[in-house]
Short mmCIF file of N, CA and C in Angstrom, two decimals:
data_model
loop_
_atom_site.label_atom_id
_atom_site.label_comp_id
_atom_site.label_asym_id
_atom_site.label_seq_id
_atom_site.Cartn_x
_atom_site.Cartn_y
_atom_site.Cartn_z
N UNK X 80 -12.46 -60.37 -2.47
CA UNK X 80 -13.32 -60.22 -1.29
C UNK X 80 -13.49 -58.74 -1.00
N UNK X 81 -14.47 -58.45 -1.04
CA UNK X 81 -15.11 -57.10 -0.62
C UNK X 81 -15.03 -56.86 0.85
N UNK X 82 -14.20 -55.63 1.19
CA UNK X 82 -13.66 -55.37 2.49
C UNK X 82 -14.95 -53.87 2.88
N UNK X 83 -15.32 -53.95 4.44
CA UNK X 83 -16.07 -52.86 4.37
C UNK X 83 -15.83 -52.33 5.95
N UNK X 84 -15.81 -51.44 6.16
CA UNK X 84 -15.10 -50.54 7.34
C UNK X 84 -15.84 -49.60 7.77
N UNK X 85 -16.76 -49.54 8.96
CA UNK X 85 -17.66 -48.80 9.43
C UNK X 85 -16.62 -47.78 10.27
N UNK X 86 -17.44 -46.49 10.40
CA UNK X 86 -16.83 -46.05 11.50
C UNK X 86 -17.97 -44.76 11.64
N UNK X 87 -17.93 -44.05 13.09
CA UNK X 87 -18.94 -43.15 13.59
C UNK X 87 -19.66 -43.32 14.32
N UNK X 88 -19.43 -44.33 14.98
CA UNK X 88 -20.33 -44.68 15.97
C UNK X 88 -20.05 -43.93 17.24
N UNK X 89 -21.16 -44.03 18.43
CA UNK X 89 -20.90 -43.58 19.84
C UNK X 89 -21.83 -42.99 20.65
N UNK X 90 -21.94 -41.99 21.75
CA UNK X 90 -22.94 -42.35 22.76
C UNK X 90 -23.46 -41.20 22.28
N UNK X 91 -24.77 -40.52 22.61
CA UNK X 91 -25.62 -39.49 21.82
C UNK X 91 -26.72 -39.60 23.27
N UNK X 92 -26.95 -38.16 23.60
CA UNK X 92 -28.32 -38.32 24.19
C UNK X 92 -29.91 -38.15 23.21
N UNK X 93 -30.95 -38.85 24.19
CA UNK X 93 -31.82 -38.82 22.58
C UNK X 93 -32.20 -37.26 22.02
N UNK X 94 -32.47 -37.55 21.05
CA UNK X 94 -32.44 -36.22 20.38
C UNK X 94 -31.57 -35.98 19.32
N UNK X 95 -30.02 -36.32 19.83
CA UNK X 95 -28.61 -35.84 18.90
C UNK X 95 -28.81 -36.74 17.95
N UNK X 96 -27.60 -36.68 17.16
CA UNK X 96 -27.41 -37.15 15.77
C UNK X 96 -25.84 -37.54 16.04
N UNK X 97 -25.90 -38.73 15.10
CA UNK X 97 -24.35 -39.42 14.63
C UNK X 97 -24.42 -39.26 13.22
N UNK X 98 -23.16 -39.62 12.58
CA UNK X 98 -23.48 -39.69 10.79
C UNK X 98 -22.13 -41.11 10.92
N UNK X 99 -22.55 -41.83 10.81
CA UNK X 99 -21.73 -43.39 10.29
C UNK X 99 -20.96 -43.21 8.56
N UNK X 100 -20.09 -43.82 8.97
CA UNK X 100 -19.54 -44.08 7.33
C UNK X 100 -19.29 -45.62 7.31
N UNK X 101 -19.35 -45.71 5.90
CA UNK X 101 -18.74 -46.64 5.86
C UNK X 101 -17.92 -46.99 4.23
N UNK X 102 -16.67 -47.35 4.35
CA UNK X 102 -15.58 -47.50 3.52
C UNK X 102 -15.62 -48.61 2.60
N UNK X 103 -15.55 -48.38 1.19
CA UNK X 103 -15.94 -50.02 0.63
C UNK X 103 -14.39 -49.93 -0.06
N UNK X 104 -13.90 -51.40 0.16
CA UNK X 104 -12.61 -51.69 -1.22
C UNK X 104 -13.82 -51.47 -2.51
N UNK X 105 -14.35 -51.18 -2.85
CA UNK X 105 -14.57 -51.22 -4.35
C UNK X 105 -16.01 -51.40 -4.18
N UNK X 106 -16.29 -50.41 -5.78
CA UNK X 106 -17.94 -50.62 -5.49
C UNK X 106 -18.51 -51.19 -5.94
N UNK X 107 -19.80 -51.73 -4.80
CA UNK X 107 -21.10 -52.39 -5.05
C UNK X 107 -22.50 -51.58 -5.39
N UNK X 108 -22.89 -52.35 -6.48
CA UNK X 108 -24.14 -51.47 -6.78
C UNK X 108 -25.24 -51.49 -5.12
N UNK X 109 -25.40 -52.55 -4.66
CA UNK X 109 -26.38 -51.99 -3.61
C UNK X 109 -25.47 -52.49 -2.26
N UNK X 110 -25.65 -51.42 -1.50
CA UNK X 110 -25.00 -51.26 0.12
C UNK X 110 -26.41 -50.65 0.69
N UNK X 111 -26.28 -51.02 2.08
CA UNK X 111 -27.11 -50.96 3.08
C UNK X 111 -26.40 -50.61 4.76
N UNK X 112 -27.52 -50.48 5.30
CA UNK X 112 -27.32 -50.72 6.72
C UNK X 112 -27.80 -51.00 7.69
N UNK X 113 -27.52 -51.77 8.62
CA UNK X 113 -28.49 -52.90 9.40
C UNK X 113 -28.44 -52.85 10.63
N UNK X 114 -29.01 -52.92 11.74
CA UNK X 114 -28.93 -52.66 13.37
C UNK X 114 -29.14 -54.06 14.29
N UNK X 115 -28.55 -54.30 15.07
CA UNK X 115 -28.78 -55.52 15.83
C UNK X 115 -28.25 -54.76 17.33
N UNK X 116 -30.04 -54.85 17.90
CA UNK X 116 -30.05 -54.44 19.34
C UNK X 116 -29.78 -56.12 20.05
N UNK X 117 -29.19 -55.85 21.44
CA UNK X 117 -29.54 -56.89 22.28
C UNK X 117 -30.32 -57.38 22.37
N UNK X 118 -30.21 -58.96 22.46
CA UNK X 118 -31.12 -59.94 22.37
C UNK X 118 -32.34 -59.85 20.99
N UNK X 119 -32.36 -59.42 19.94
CA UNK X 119 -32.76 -59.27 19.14
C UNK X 119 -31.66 -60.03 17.64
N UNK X 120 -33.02 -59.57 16.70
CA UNK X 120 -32.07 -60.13 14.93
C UNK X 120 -31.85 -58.58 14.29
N UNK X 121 -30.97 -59.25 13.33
CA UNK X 121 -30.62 -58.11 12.89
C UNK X 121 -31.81 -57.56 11.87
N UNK X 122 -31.80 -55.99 11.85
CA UNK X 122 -32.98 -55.70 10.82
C UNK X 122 -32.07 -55.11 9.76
N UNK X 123 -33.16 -54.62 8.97
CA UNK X 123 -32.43 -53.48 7.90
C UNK X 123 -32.71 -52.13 8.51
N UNK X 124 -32.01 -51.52 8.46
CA UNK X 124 -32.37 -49.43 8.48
C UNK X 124 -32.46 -48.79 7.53
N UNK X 125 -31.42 -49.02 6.19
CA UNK X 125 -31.39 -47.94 5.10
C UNK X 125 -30.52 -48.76 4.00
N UNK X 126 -31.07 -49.03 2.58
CA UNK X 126 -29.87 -49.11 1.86
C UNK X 126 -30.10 -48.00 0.73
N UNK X 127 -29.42 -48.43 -0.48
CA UNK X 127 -29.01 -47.52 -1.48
C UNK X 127 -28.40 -48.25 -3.28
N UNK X 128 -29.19 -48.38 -3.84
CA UNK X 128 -28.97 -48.91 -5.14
C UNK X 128 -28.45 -47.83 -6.09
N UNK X 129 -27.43 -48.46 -7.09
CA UNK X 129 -27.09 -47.44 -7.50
C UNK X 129 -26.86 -46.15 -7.38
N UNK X 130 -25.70 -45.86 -6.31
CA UNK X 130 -24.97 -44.33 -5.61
C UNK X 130 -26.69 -43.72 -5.70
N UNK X 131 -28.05 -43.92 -5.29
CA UNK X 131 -28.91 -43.20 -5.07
C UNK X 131 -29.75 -43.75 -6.22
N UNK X 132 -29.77 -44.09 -6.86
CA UNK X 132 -30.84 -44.49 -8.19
C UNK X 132 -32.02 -44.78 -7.41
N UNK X 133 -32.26 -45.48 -6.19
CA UNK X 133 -33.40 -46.19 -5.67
C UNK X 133 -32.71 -46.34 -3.76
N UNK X 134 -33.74 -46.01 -2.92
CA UNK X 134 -33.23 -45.96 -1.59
C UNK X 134 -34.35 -46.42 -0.77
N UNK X 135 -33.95 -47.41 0.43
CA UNK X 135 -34.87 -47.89 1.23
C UNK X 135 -34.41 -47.59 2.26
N UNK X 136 -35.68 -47.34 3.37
CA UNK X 136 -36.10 -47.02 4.35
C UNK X 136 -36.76 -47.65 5.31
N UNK X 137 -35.99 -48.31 6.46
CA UNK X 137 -37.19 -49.09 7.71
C UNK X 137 -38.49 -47.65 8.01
N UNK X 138 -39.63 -48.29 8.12
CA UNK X 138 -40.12 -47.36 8.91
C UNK X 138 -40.14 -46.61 10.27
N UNK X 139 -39.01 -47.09 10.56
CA UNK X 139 -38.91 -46.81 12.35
C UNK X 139 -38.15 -45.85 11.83
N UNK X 140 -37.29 -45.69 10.63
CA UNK X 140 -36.43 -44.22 10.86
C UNK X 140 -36.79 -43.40 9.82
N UNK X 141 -37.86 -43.68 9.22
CA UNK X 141 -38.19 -42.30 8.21
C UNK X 141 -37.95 -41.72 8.50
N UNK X 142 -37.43 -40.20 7.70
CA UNK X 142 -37.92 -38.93 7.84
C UNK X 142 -36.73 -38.37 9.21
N UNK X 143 -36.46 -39.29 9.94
CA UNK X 143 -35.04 -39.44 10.86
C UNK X 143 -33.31 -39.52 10.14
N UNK X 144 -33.55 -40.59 9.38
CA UNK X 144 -32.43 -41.04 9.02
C UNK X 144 -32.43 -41.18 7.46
N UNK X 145 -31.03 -40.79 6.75
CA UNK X 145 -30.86 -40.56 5.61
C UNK X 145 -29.44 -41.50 4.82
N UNK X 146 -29.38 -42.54 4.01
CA UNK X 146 -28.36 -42.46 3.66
C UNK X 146 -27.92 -41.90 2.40
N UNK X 147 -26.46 -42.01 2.23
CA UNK X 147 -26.16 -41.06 1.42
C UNK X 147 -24.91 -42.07 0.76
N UNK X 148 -24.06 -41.52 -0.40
CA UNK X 148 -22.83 -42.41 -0.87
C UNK X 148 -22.13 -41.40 -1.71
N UNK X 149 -20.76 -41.27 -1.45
CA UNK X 149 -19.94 -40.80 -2.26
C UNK X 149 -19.25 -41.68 -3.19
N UNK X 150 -19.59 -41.82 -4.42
CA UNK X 150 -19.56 -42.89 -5.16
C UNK X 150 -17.71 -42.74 -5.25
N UNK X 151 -17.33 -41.43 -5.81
CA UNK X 151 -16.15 -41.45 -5.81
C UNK X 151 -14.77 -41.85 -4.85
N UNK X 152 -15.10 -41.95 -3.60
CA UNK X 152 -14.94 -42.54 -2.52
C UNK X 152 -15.27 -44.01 -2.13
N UNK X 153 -15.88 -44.33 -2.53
CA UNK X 153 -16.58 -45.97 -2.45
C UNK X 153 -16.95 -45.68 -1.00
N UNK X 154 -17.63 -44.84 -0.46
CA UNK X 154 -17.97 -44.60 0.78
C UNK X 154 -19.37 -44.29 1.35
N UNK X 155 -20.25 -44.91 1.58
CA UNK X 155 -21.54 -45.01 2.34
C UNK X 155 -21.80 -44.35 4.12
N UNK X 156 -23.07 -43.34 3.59
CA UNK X 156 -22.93 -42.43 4.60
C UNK X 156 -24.82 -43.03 5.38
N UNK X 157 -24.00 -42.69 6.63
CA UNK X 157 -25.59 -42.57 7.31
C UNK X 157 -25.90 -41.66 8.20
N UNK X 158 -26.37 -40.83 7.47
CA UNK X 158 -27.19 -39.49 8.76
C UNK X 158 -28.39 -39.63 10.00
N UNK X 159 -27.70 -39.71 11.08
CA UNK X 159 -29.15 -40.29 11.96
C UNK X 159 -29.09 -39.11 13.03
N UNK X 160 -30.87 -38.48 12.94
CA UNK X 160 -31.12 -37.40 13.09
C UNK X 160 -32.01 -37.87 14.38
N UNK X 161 -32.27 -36.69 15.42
CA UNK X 161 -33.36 -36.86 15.87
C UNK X 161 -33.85 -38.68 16.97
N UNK X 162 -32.36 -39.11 17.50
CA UNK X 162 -32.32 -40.43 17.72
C UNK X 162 -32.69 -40.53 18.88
N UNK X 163 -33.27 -41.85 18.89
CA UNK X 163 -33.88 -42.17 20.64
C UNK X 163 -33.29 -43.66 20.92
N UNK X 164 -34.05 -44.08 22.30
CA UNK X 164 -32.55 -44.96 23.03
C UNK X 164 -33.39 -46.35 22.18
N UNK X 165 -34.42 -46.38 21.77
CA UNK X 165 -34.73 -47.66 20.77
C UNK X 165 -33.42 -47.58 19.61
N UNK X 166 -32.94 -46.82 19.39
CA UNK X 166 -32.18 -47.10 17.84
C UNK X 166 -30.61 -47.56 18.43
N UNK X 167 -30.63 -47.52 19.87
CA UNK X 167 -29.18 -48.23 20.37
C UNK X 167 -29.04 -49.62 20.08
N UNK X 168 -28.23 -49.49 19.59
CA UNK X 168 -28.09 -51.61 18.61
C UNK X 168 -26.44 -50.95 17.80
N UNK X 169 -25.86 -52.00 17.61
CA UNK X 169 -25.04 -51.79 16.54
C UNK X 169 -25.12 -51.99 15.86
N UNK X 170 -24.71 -51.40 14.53
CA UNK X 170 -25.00 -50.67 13.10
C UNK X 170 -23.69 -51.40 12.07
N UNK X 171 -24.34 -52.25 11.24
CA UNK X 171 -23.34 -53.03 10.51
C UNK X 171 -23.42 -52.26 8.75
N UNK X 172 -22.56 -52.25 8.16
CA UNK X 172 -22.35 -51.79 7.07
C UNK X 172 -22.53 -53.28 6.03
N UNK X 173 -23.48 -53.39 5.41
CA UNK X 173 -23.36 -54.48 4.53
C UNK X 173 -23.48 -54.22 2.83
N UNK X 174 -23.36 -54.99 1.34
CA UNK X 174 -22.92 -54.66 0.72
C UNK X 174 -23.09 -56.57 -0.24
N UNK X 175 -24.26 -55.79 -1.62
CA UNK X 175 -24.49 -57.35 -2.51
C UNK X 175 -24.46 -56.71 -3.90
N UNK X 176 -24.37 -57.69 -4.48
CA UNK X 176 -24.29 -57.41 -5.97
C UNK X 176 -25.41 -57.81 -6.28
N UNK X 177 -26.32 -57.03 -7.12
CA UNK X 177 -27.59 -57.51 -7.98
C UNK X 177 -28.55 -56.36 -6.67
N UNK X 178 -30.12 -56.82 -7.04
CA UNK X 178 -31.49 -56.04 -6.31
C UNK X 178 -30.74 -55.78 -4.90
N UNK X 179 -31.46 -55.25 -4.69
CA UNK X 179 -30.95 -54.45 -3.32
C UNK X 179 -32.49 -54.37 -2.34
N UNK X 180 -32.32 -54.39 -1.15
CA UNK X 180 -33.79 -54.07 0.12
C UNK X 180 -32.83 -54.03 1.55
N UNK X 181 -34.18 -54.63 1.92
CA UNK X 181 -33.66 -54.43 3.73
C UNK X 181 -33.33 -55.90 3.56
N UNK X 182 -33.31 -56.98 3.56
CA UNK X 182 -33.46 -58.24 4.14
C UNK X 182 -31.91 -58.80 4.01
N UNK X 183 -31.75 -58.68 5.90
CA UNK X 183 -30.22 -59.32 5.80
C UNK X 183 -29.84 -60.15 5.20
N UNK X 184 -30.42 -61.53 5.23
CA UNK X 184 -29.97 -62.31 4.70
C UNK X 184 -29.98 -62.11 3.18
N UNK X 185 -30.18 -61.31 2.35
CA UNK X 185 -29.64 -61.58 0.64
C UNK X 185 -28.26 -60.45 0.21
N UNK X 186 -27.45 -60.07 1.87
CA UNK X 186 -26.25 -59.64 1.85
C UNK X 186 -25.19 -60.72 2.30
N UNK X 187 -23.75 -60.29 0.95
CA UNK X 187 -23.12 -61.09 0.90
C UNK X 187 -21.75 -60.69 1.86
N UNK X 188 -21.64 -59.65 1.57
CA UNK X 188 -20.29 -59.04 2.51
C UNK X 188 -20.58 -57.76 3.91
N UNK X 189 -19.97 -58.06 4.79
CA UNK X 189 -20.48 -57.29 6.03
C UNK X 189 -19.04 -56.76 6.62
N UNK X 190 -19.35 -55.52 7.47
CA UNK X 190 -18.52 -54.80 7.88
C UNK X 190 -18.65 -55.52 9.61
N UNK X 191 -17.59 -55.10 10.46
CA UNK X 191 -17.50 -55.61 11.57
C UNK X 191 -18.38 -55.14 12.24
N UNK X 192 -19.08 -53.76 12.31
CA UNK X 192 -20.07 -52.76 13.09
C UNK X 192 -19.78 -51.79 13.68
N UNK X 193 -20.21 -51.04 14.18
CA UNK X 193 -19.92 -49.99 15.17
C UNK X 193 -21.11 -49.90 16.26
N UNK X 194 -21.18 -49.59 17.53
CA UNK X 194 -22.13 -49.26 18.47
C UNK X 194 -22.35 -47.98 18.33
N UNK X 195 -24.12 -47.41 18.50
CA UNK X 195 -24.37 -46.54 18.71
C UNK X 195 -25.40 -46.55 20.29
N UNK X 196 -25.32 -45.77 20.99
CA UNK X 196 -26.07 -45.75 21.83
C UNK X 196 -26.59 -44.59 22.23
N UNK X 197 -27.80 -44.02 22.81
CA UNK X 197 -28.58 -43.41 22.83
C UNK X 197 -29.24 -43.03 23.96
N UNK X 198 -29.03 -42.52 25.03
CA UNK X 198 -29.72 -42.42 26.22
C UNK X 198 -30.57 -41.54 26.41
N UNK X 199 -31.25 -41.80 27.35
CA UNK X 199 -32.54 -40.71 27.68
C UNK X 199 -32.30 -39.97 28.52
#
């Protein structure tokens, strides 16, 4: 069982930046990361195929938000730049074997989350 361990989360006024990690027991070719605001589903934000071979992007955070992976680490990074109080949701670390995208549901293992929040 693939264990995954977010951490970095916390309060930011808009504008600032957080950088999330997240910790894998062992690596998966594609990891991601996913946001679930209140009263809402969860989306995708960013994943990452092959330590960078191929990388997706919601359009709500282009050009904002970056992920990144230290393969040697089994560790998945997320740079979020430039944030506003829409991107307050918590931020789950997820993680599948085979194609990789945004769409929660074709992830098999999930991290507990972390909150980020964002005020104006």
């Amino acid at each position: 069982q693939v264990q995954l361990v977010e951490s970095g989360g916390g309060s930011v006024q808009a504008g600032g930046s957080l950088r999330l990690s997240c910790a894998a027991s062992e690596y998966i070719g594609c990891m991601g990361w996913f946001r679930q605001a209140p009263g809402k589903g969860r989306e995708g934000v960013a994943a990452m195929y092959g330590g960078g071979f191929s990388t997706y992007y919601a359009d709500s955070v282009k050009g904002r938000f970056t992920i990144s992976q230290d393969n040697a680490k089994n560790t998945l990074y997320l740079r979020m730049n430039s944030l506003k109080p829409e991107d307050t949701a918590i931020y789950f670390c997820a993680a599948r074997r085979g194609d990789c995208g945004l769409n929660p549901a074709n992830y098999n293992y999930w991290g507990q989350g972390t909150q980020v929040t964002v005020s104006s």
